[in-house]
Coordinates of C-alpha atoms in Angstrom, one line a residue:
M28 CA 2.7 -2.3 -28.6
K29 CA 6.2 -4.3 -30.4
K30 CA 8.1 -1.7 -29.2
W31 CA 7.3 -2.6 -25.2
Q32 CA 7.8 -5.7 -25.7
C33 CA 10.7 -5.6 -26.9
F34 CA 11.6 -2.6 -24.1
W35 CA 10.5 -4.9 -21.6
T36 CA 12.6 -8.0 -22.4
A37 CA 15.9 -5.5 -23.2
V38 CA 15.5 -4.5 -19.3
F39 CA 14.7 -8.4 -17.8
L40 CA 17.7 -9.5 -20.3
V41 CA 20.1 -6.9 -18.5
V42 CA 19.0 -7.6 -14.5
A43 CA 19.4 -11.6 -15.3
L44 CA 22.9 -11.1 -17.0
G45 CA 24.2 -8.8 -14.1
V46 CA 22.5 -11.7 -11.5
S47 CA 24.3 -14.6 -13.5
W48 CA 27.6 -12.8 -14.0
A49 CA 28.3 -12.4 -10.2
Q50 CA 26.9 -15.5 -9.6
G51 CA 29.5 -16.7 -12.3
D52 CA 32.2 -14.7 -10.5
A53 CA 31.4 -15.9 -7.3
G54 CA 31.2 -19.4 -8.2
Q55 CA 35.3 -18.7 -9.4
Q56 CA 36.5 -17.6 -6.3
P57 CA 37.3 -19.1 -2.6
G58 CA 34.4 -18.5 -0.3
D59 CA 34.9 -17.5 3.6
S60 CA 31.9 -18.2 5.9
G61 CA 34.0 -16.4 8.6
Q62 CA 34.1 -13.1 6.3
Q63 CA 31.3 -9.8 7.5
P64 CA 30.4 -8.7 3.7
A65 CA 30.6 -4.8 3.6
D66 CA 28.2 -1.4 4.2
A67 CA 25.5 -2.0 1.6
T68 CA 24.9 1.6 0.8
A69 CA 28.4 1.5 0.1
P70 CA 31.9 -0.3 -2.0
A71 CA 32.8 -3.2 -0.7
P72 CA 36.4 -4.1 -0.8
A73 CA 37.7 -5.7 -4.0
F74 CA 38.0 -9.3 -3.4
G75 CA 41.6 -10.3 -2.2
Q76 CA 42.3 -6.3 -2.0
D77 CA 43.6 -4.0 -0.5
N78 CA 40.7 -2.2 1.2
P79 CA 39.5 0.8 -0.7
P80 CA 40.1 4.7 0.7
P81 CA 37.4 5.4 3.6
Q82 CA 35.9 8.1 1.8
T83 CA 33.8 5.3 -0.3
Y84 CA 31.8 3.6 2.6
D85 CA 30.2 6.0 5.1
N86 CA 30.7 9.2 3.5
P87 CA 30.3 8.7 -0.5
P88 CA 31.3 11.4 -3.0
L89 CA 28.8 14.3 -3.2
S90 CA 28.8 14.6 -6.5
G91 CA 27.4 10.4 -7.2
L92 CA 23.9 9.3 -6.2
D93 CA 24.8 7.3 -2.6
T94 CA 24.0 9.2 0.2
P95 CA 25.8 9.6 3.4
S96 CA 24.9 6.2 5.7
L97 CA 23.1 6.9 8.7
E98 CA 24.3 3.5 10.2
P99 CA 27.4 4.0 10.7
H100 CA 29.6 0.1 10.0
A101 CA 26.5 -1.3 9.9
A102 CA 27.1 -5.0 8.7
A103 CA 25.0 -6.0 5.6
R104 CA 23.8 -9.6 4.6
S105 CA 22.2 -11.2 1.6
F106 CA 19.0 -11.6 2.3
L107 CA 15.4 -11.8 1.1
I108 CA 12.2 -10.4 2.4
P109 CA 8.7 -11.3 1.2
G110 CA 5.6 -9.9 2.5
V111 CA 1.9 -9.9 2.1
H112 CA -0.1 -6.0 2.7
L113 CA -4.1 -5.6 3.2
S114 CA -5.9 -2.3 3.3
E115 CA -9.0 0.0 3.8
A116 CA -9.5 3.4 2.9
V117 CA -12.2 6.3 2.5
D118 CA -10.6 8.7 0.1
S119 CA -13.2 12.2 0.0
N120 CA -11.6 13.0 -3.6
V121 CA -10.3 9.7 -5.8
G122 CA -10.9 11.7 -9.1
G123 CA -9.4 14.8 -7.8
T124 CA -12.1 17.2 -9.1
S125 CA -12.7 20.8 -7.8
G126 CA -15.7 21.7 -5.0
N127 CA -17.5 19.0 -3.6
A128 CA -16.7 15.3 -4.0
A129 CA -17.6 12.4 -3.1
I130 CA -16.6 9.5 -0.4
H131 CA -15.7 5.9 -1.7
G132 CA -13.9 3.2 -0.3
V133 CA -10.6 2.4 -1.8
T134 CA -9.3 -1.2 -1.3
R135 CA -5.6 -2.6 -1.8
A136 CA -4.0 -5.4 -1.9
M137 CA -0.5 -6.2 -2.3
G138 CA 2.8 -8.0 -2.4
S139 CA 6.3 -7.4 -2.5
L140 CA 9.4 -8.9 -2.5
M141 CA 13.1 -7.8 -1.1
L142 CA 15.9 -9.0 -2.3
Q143 CA 19.8 -8.0 -1.7
K144 CA 22.9 -10.2 -2.7
L145 CA 27.0 -10.1 -2.1
W146 CA 29.2 -11.5 -3.3
G147 CA 33.1 -11.5 -3.4
R148 CA 32.9 -7.9 -5.5
Y149 CA 29.6 -7.9 -6.9
Q150 CA 26.0 -6.9 -5.4
T151 CA 22.8 -7.3 -6.4
A152 CA 19.2 -5.7 -5.2
L153 CA 16.0 -6.3 -6.1
D154 CA 12.8 -4.7 -4.5
Y155 CA 9.2 -5.0 -6.0
Y156 CA 5.9 -4.1 -4.7
G157 CA 2.3 -4.5 -6.6
G158 CA -0.9 -5.2 -6.8
A159 CA -3.7 -3.4 -7.6
A160 CA -5.9 -0.9 -5.5
F161 CA -10.2 -1.6 -6.3
Y162 CA -12.5 2.0 -5.9
S163 CA -16.1 1.6 -4.9
G164 CA -19.0 3.3 -6.2
F165 CA -16.2 4.9 -8.6
S166 CA -15.9 5.2 -12.8
Q167 CA -12.4 3.5 -12.7
S168 CA -13.1 0.3 -10.4
T169 CA -9.4 -0.8 -10.3
N170 CA -5.6 0.3 -10.6
Q171 CA -2.7 -1.9 -10.4
I172 CA 0.1 -0.4 -8.7
H173 CA 3.7 -1.7 -9.4
Q174 CA 7.3 -0.6 -8.3
F175 CA 10.4 -2.0 -9.4
D176 CA 14.0 -0.6 -8.4
G177 CA 17.1 -2.6 -9.4
D178 CA 20.4 -1.5 -8.9
Q179 CA 23.7 -3.8 -10.0
R180 CA 27.1 -3.3 -9.1
M181 CA 30.5 -3.7 -9.6
M182 CA 32.7 -3.0 -7.3
W183 CA 36.9 -2.8 -7.7
R184 CA 39.4 -1.3 -5.2
T185 CA 39.1 2.6 -6.5
G186 CA 35.6 2.6 -7.3
Q187 CA 32.8 1.5 -8.8
L188 CA 30.2 0.5 -11.2
A189 CA 26.5 0.9 -10.6
L190 CA 23.8 0.0 -13.0
R191 CA 20.1 1.3 -11.7
D192 CA 16.8 1.2 -12.8
S193 CA 13.4 2.7 -11.2
F194 CA 9.6 2.0 -13.3
S195 CA 6.8 1.9 -11.8
Y196 CA 3.5 2.4 -13.5
L197 CA 1.4 3.9 -10.9
P198 CA -2.4 5.9 -11.3
E199 CA -0.9 8.2 -9.0
G200 CA 2.2 10.7 -9.1
S201 CA 5.1 9.7 -6.5
F202 CA 4.5 13.2 -5.0
G203 CA 2.0 12.1 -1.6
Y204 CA 1.7 8.1 -2.2
G205 CA -1.4 8.6 -2.8
A206 CA -1.1 5.5 -5.0
Y207 CA -0.2 3.8 -1.8
G208 CA -3.2 5.7 0.8
G209 CA -0.3 8.3 1.6
V210 CA 2.7 8.4 3.1
G211 CA 2.0 6.6 6.2
A212 CA 0.4 4.5 5.0
F213 CA 2.9 3.7 2.5
Q214 CA 5.5 4.2 6.0
S215 CA 3.8 1.9 8.0
G216 CA 3.0 -1.1 5.5
L217 CA 5.0 -1.4 2.1
G218 CA 7.7 1.5 2.9
G219 CA 9.0 -0.7 6.3
T220 CA 10.9 -3.3 5.0
G221 CA 13.4 -1.0 5.4
G222 CA 16.9 -0.6 3.2
G223 CA 19.3 -2.2 0.8
I224 CA 20.9 -0.8 -1.6
A225 CA 18.1 -0.6 -4.0
G226 CA 16.0 1.1 -1.3
G227 CA 17.0 5.1 -2.2
K228 CA 15.2 6.3 -5.5
V229 CA 16.6 8.0 -8.6
S230 CA 16.1 11.6 -7.9
G231 CA 17.6 15.1 -8.8
I232 CA 18.2 15.5 -12.3
F233 CA 17.8 11.8 -13.2
G234 CA 14.3 11.3 -11.6
P235 CA 11.2 11.1 -13.1
G236 CA 9.6 14.4 -12.3
Q237 CA 6.0 13.2 -11.8
F238 CA 5.6 15.5 -8.8
G239 CA 2.2 16.1 -9.3
S240 CA -1.3 14.1 -9.8
L241 CA -4.8 15.1 -10.3
G242 CA -6.8 12.1 -9.5
Q243 CA -6.8 8.3 -11.2
Q244 CA -4.8 9.5 -14.4
P245 CA -1.8 5.9 -14.9
R246 CA 1.0 6.5 -15.7
I247 CA 4.5 4.7 -17.1
T248 CA 7.8 6.0 -15.4
N249 CA 11.3 4.5 -16.1
S250 CA 14.6 5.8 -15.3
A251 CA 17.9 3.6 -15.6
I252 CA 21.1 4.7 -15.0
V253 CA 25.2 4.3 -15.3
D254 CA 27.4 5.8 -12.7
I255 CA 30.8 5.4 -12.3
T256 CA 33.0 6.6 -9.2
E257 CA 37.1 6.1 -9.5
S258 CA 39.1 7.2 -5.9
L259 CA 42.1 9.4 -7.2
T260 CA 43.7 9.9 -4.4
P261 CA 42.4 8.5 -0.6
R262 CA 41.0 12.1 -0.5
S263 CA 40.1 12.7 -4.0
S264 CA 37.0 10.6 -6.9
V265 CA 35.3 11.9 -9.8
T266 CA 31.8 11.1 -10.9
L267 CA 30.9 10.0 -14.2
A268 CA 27.0 9.3 -14.5
G269 CA 23.9 9.0 -17.1
G270 CA 20.5 7.9 -17.3
Y271 CA 17.5 7.8 -19.7
G272 CA 14.0 8.7 -18.3
L273 CA 10.7 8.4 -19.8
V274 CA 6.8 8.8 -18.4
H275 CA 4.3 7.4 -20.6
F276 CA 0.8 8.1 -19.3
T277 CA -1.6 5.8 -20.7
G278 CA -5.6 5.0 -21.3
S279 CA -7.5 7.5 -22.3
N280 CA -5.7 10.2 -21.3
P281 CA -8.9 12.8 -21.0
G282 CA -7.0 15.6 -19.4
G283 CA -4.4 15.3 -22.7
L284 CA -1.2 14.9 -20.0
I285 CA 1.6 15.4 -21.7
N286 CA 4.3 11.9 -22.4
S287 CA 8.5 13.3 -22.1
G288 CA 11.3 11.4 -22.6
Q289 CA 14.6 12.9 -20.8
I290 CA 18.6 12.4 -21.5
S291 CA 20.7 13.2 -18.2
A292 CA 24.5 13.6 -17.7
Q293 CA 26.8 14.9 -14.9
V294 CA 30.3 14.4 -14.2
G295 CA 31.8 16.0 -11.0
Y296 CA 35.0 16.2 -8.6
N297 CA 35.4 15.9 -4.4
H298 CA 37.8 16.1 -2.4
Q299 CA 38.0 15.3 1.4
V300 CA 38.8 18.7 3.4
S301 CA 38.2 16.0 6.5
R302 CA 36.7 13.0 8.0
K303 CA 33.3 14.8 8.0
D304 CA 34.1 17.6 5.6
Q305 CA 33.8 17.7 1.2
I306 CA 33.5 19.6 -1.3
A307 CA 32.5 19.4 -4.8
L308 CA 31.9 20.5 -8.2
V309 CA 29.6 19.4 -10.1
Y310 CA 28.7 19.8 -14.1
S311 CA 24.9 18.4 -15.2
F312 CA 23.8 18.2 -18.4
Q313 CA 19.5 17.8 -19.6
D314 CA 17.2 17.2 -22.5
F315 CA 14.2 17.5 -22.4
Q316 CA 11.2 16.1 -25.9
Y317 CA 8.1 16.0 -25.8
P318 CA 7.1 12.8 -28.5
N319 CA 3.5 13.8 -29.0
I320 CA 4.5 17.5 -29.2
P321 CA 6.1 17.9 -32.2
G322 CA 9.0 20.7 -32.3
S323 CA 8.9 21.3 -28.3
S324 CA 11.9 20.6 -26.3
F325 CA 14.8 22.2 -24.1
S326 CA 18.1 21.7 -22.9
T327 CA 19.8 22.4 -19.3
H328 CA 23.7 23.1 -18.6
V329 CA 24.2 23.6 -14.7
G330 CA 26.8 24.3 -12.5
H331 CA 26.9 23.6 -8.8
V332 CA 29.5 23.8 -5.7
L333 CA 28.7 21.1 -2.8
Y334 CA 29.4 20.9 0.3
G335 CA 28.5 18.4 2.2
H336 CA 28.6 17.8 6.4
L337 CA 28.1 14.3 8.5
I338 CA 27.4 16.3 11.9
S339 CA 27.7 12.8 13.9
G340 CA 26.7 9.1 12.9
R341 CA 23.1 9.9 12.7
M342 CA 22.9 13.1 10.3
N343 CA 24.1 15.0 7.7
L344 CA 23.9 18.0 5.9
L345 CA 24.6 18.9 2.5
L346 CA 24.4 22.8 0.7
G347 CA 24.8 23.1 -3.3
A348 CA 23.8 26.1 -5.7
G349 CA 24.8 27.5 -9.1
P350 CA 24.1 29.0 -12.4
Q351 CA 21.7 26.9 -14.7
L352 CA 21.8 28.1 -18.3
T353 CA 17.6 27.1 -20.1
L354 CA 18.2 26.5 -24.2
I355 CA 14.3 26.3 -25.5
N356 CA 12.6 25.5 -28.2
S357 CA 8.9 26.3 -28.8
P358 CA 6.6 25.4 -31.4
V359 CA 4.9 28.7 -30.6
F360 CA 7.6 31.0 -29.2
G361 CA 10.3 30.1 -31.3
S362 CA 14.7 29.1 -29.3
T363 CA 15.0 31.6 -26.0
Q364 CA 18.0 31.3 -23.6
R365 CA 17.1 31.9 -19.8
L366 CA 19.5 32.1 -16.8
S367 CA 18.4 31.1 -13.3
V368 CA 20.2 29.5 -10.2
S369 CA 20.1 26.1 -9.3
G370 CA 20.4 24.6 -6.1
R371 CA 19.7 21.9 -3.9
A372 CA 20.2 21.2 0.2
S373 CA 19.3 18.7 2.6
L374 CA 19.2 17.7 5.8
R375 CA 18.7 13.8 7.3
Y376 CA 18.5 12.1 10.7
R377 CA 18.6 9.2 12.3
F378 CA 16.8 9.0 15.6
P379 CA 17.0 4.9 17.0
R380 CA 13.8 4.2 15.6
S381 CA 12.5 6.5 13.6
S382 CA 14.2 8.9 10.8
V383 CA 13.6 12.4 9.8
G384 CA 14.9 14.5 6.3
L385 CA 14.0 17.7 5.6
S386 CA 15.0 18.5 1.1
Y387 CA 15.6 21.4 -0.6
E388 CA 15.4 21.2 -4.7
R389 CA 15.5 24.1 -7.6
L390 CA 15.7 22.8 -11.0
N391 CA 14.2 21.7 -14.2
T392 CA 11.6 18.5 -14.5
N393 CA 9.5 17.2 -17.3
G394 CA 6.6 19.5 -15.8
S395 CA 4.5 16.3 -14.5
G396 CA 2.4 16.2 -17.5
F397 CA 0.5 19.0 -16.4
F398 CA 3.2 21.5 -18.7
L399 CA 6.3 21.9 -21.3
G400 CA 8.7 21.9 -18.7
A401 CA 10.6 25.2 -18.8
L402 CA 8.5 26.1 -22.6
L403 CA 5.6 28.4 -22.0
P404 CA 2.6 26.5 -21.8
A405 CA 0.6 26.9 -25.2
G406 CA -2.7 25.9 -24.5
I407 CA -2.1 22.9 -26.6
A408 CA -1.8 20.2 -24.6
G409 CA -1.8 19.7 -20.2
V410 CA -2.9 21.8 -18.1
A411 CA -4.2 25.1 -18.6
A412 CA -2.0 27.5 -15.8
Q413 CA 1.3 28.3 -15.8
S414 CA 1.9 27.0 -12.3
Y415 CA 1.0 24.7 -10.0
Q416 CA 1.1 24.7 -5.8
Y417 CA 0.5 20.7 -3.2
M418 CA 1.1 20.4 -0.3
Y419 CA 0.5 17.1 2.4
A420 CA 0.5 16.9 6.0
G421 CA -0.7 13.5 8.1
G422 CA 0.3 10.7 10.5
A423 CA 0.2 7.0 10.9
A424 CA 0.5 4.5 14.0
H425 CA 2.1 0.9 13.8
R426 CA 1.3 -1.7 16.0
Q427 CA 3.4 -5.1 15.6
L428 CA 0.7 -8.0 16.6
G429 CA 3.0 -10.4 17.1
R430 CA 5.8 -11.7 15.1
Y431 CA 4.9 -11.0 11.8
F432 CA 1.9 -9.3 11.7
G433 CA 1.7 -5.5 12.3
L434 CA -1.6 -3.7 12.3
F435 CA -1.5 0.3 11.2
F436 CA -3.8 3.9 10.8
S437 CA -3.2 6.6 8.6
Y438 CA -4.3 9.9 7.8
Q439 CA -3.4 12.5 5.4
F440 CA -4.7 16.1 3.5
N441 CA -3.5 16.4 0.2
D442 CA -4.2 20.5 -0.9
I443 CA -3.6 21.1 -5.2
R444 CA -4.1 24.7 -6.5
F445 CA -3.7 25.6 -10.2
D446 CA -2.8 29.5 -11.1
S447 CA -5.4 31.1 -13.5
S448 CA -3.0 32.1 -16.1
F449 CA -3.7 31.2 -19.9
C450 CA -7.0 29.3 -18.4
T451 CA -9.8 28.6 -20.6
T452 CA -10.4 25.3 -19.6
G453 CA -9.2 22.3 -17.3
P454 CA -8.5 22.5 -13.8
C455 CA -7.4 26.6 -13.4
G456 CA -7.3 28.5 -11.0
N457 CA -9.6 25.4 -8.8
T458 CA -8.6 24.2 -6.0
S459 CA -8.7 20.1 -5.0
Q460 CA -8.5 19.1 -2.2
R461 CA -8.6 15.4 -0.8
H462 CA -8.9 13.6 2.8
V463 CA -7.8 9.7 3.3
A464 CA -8.0 7.8 6.2
T465 CA -6.1 3.8 5.7
V466 CA -6.2 1.1 8.2
G467 CA -3.9 -1.5 7.4
L468 CA -2.9 -5.4 7.8
D469 CA 0.6 -6.4 6.8
W470 CA 2.5 -9.8 7.3
R471 CA 6.5 -9.8 6.8
P472 CA 8.3 -12.2 8.5
R473 CA 11.9 -12.4 9.5
P474 CA 14.6 -12.0 6.8
I475 CA 15.8 -15.1 4.7
R476 CA 19.5 -15.2 5.1
L477 CA 21.6 -15.9 1.9
D478 CA 24.8 -16.3 2.9

């Protein structure tokens, strides 16, 4: 318990120091109320200096952690947005059991706060969603829900330094947004607060890897990242990033799910071929550790060639692939090596009032608590299976009630399947299906301007 207290004290000190640092710098510079801040999705010009290269605005380096803006040249401002969100759901399988399941009611009471503050050379963004879910007729009557994302940036004429942190305490995995009642409920309620420089969650090799979920199994996840972008010429740049992530299952953990820690690093070189086209060379490293399974670990070396294209101001495409070498240390099978192919692809488009995205990633992860990542399952912990498939589908409708209130309805179907290999106990060779229907009311005022 003392270690967790020290950890959170350090996190809050880092955030507080970042904010006070930016405030102190703003107080030393002459103000200009008529000047418009730069695009929040990319580095702003250094105060009193020339503008940085154009590619750092709407088309950031491919090997960096920022994604191209779907709203080019949108003016960014300092603002604060609070919110309150209430919903009632009917859930056919809260516990994630196979076969017949009972229907339970779930009441969620949530609050949200989004802060974005821009100074001459600094940007700070904090997003928080939190509250509780109350279950009727279920053995676990209450679960807490917390999600925090922070982003602190320091910019100069040719680059930026970013400190990012993403923390969550959720009763379910992130894929499908089950903790919020489904993707539709999240987007119509909490997720409707919009963008912000902290709006993009960390993913890829830096993500927590908690996609799968089976029933109510609370877990803490955290990903902390430091990354630097530096332009060498108006058309070329380099990026460097390093981070640490952890997953810790709390409570009694009856399923024997596996805690993990992850160290990640990445370096890349980018070249802008034209105004809309980029290419990049990227090297990535991952090291996975499992504290409650002594002697189990693996590391990954990945090389990617990336290509990015801005099809229009509201659409962008990213393609990348390369070799992946995995070095495995297993207490059962010893040390082995595997050579495979890793890749990623994404296509994003923004309509006037909505957006759509398709993405694909093939890479090693920590195993979602079910497996020992790339290690072969030894039947000593986690789920007694080699693989699982998880899919969801649904939709939502949202209607504004006056200036500050909104009403939404959502439905989602989830399906998770485990194979039957190495099957002795647990959810192997079984299918768990789930239907969730939600109605909710959210209150959110207009953004409170801070500049």
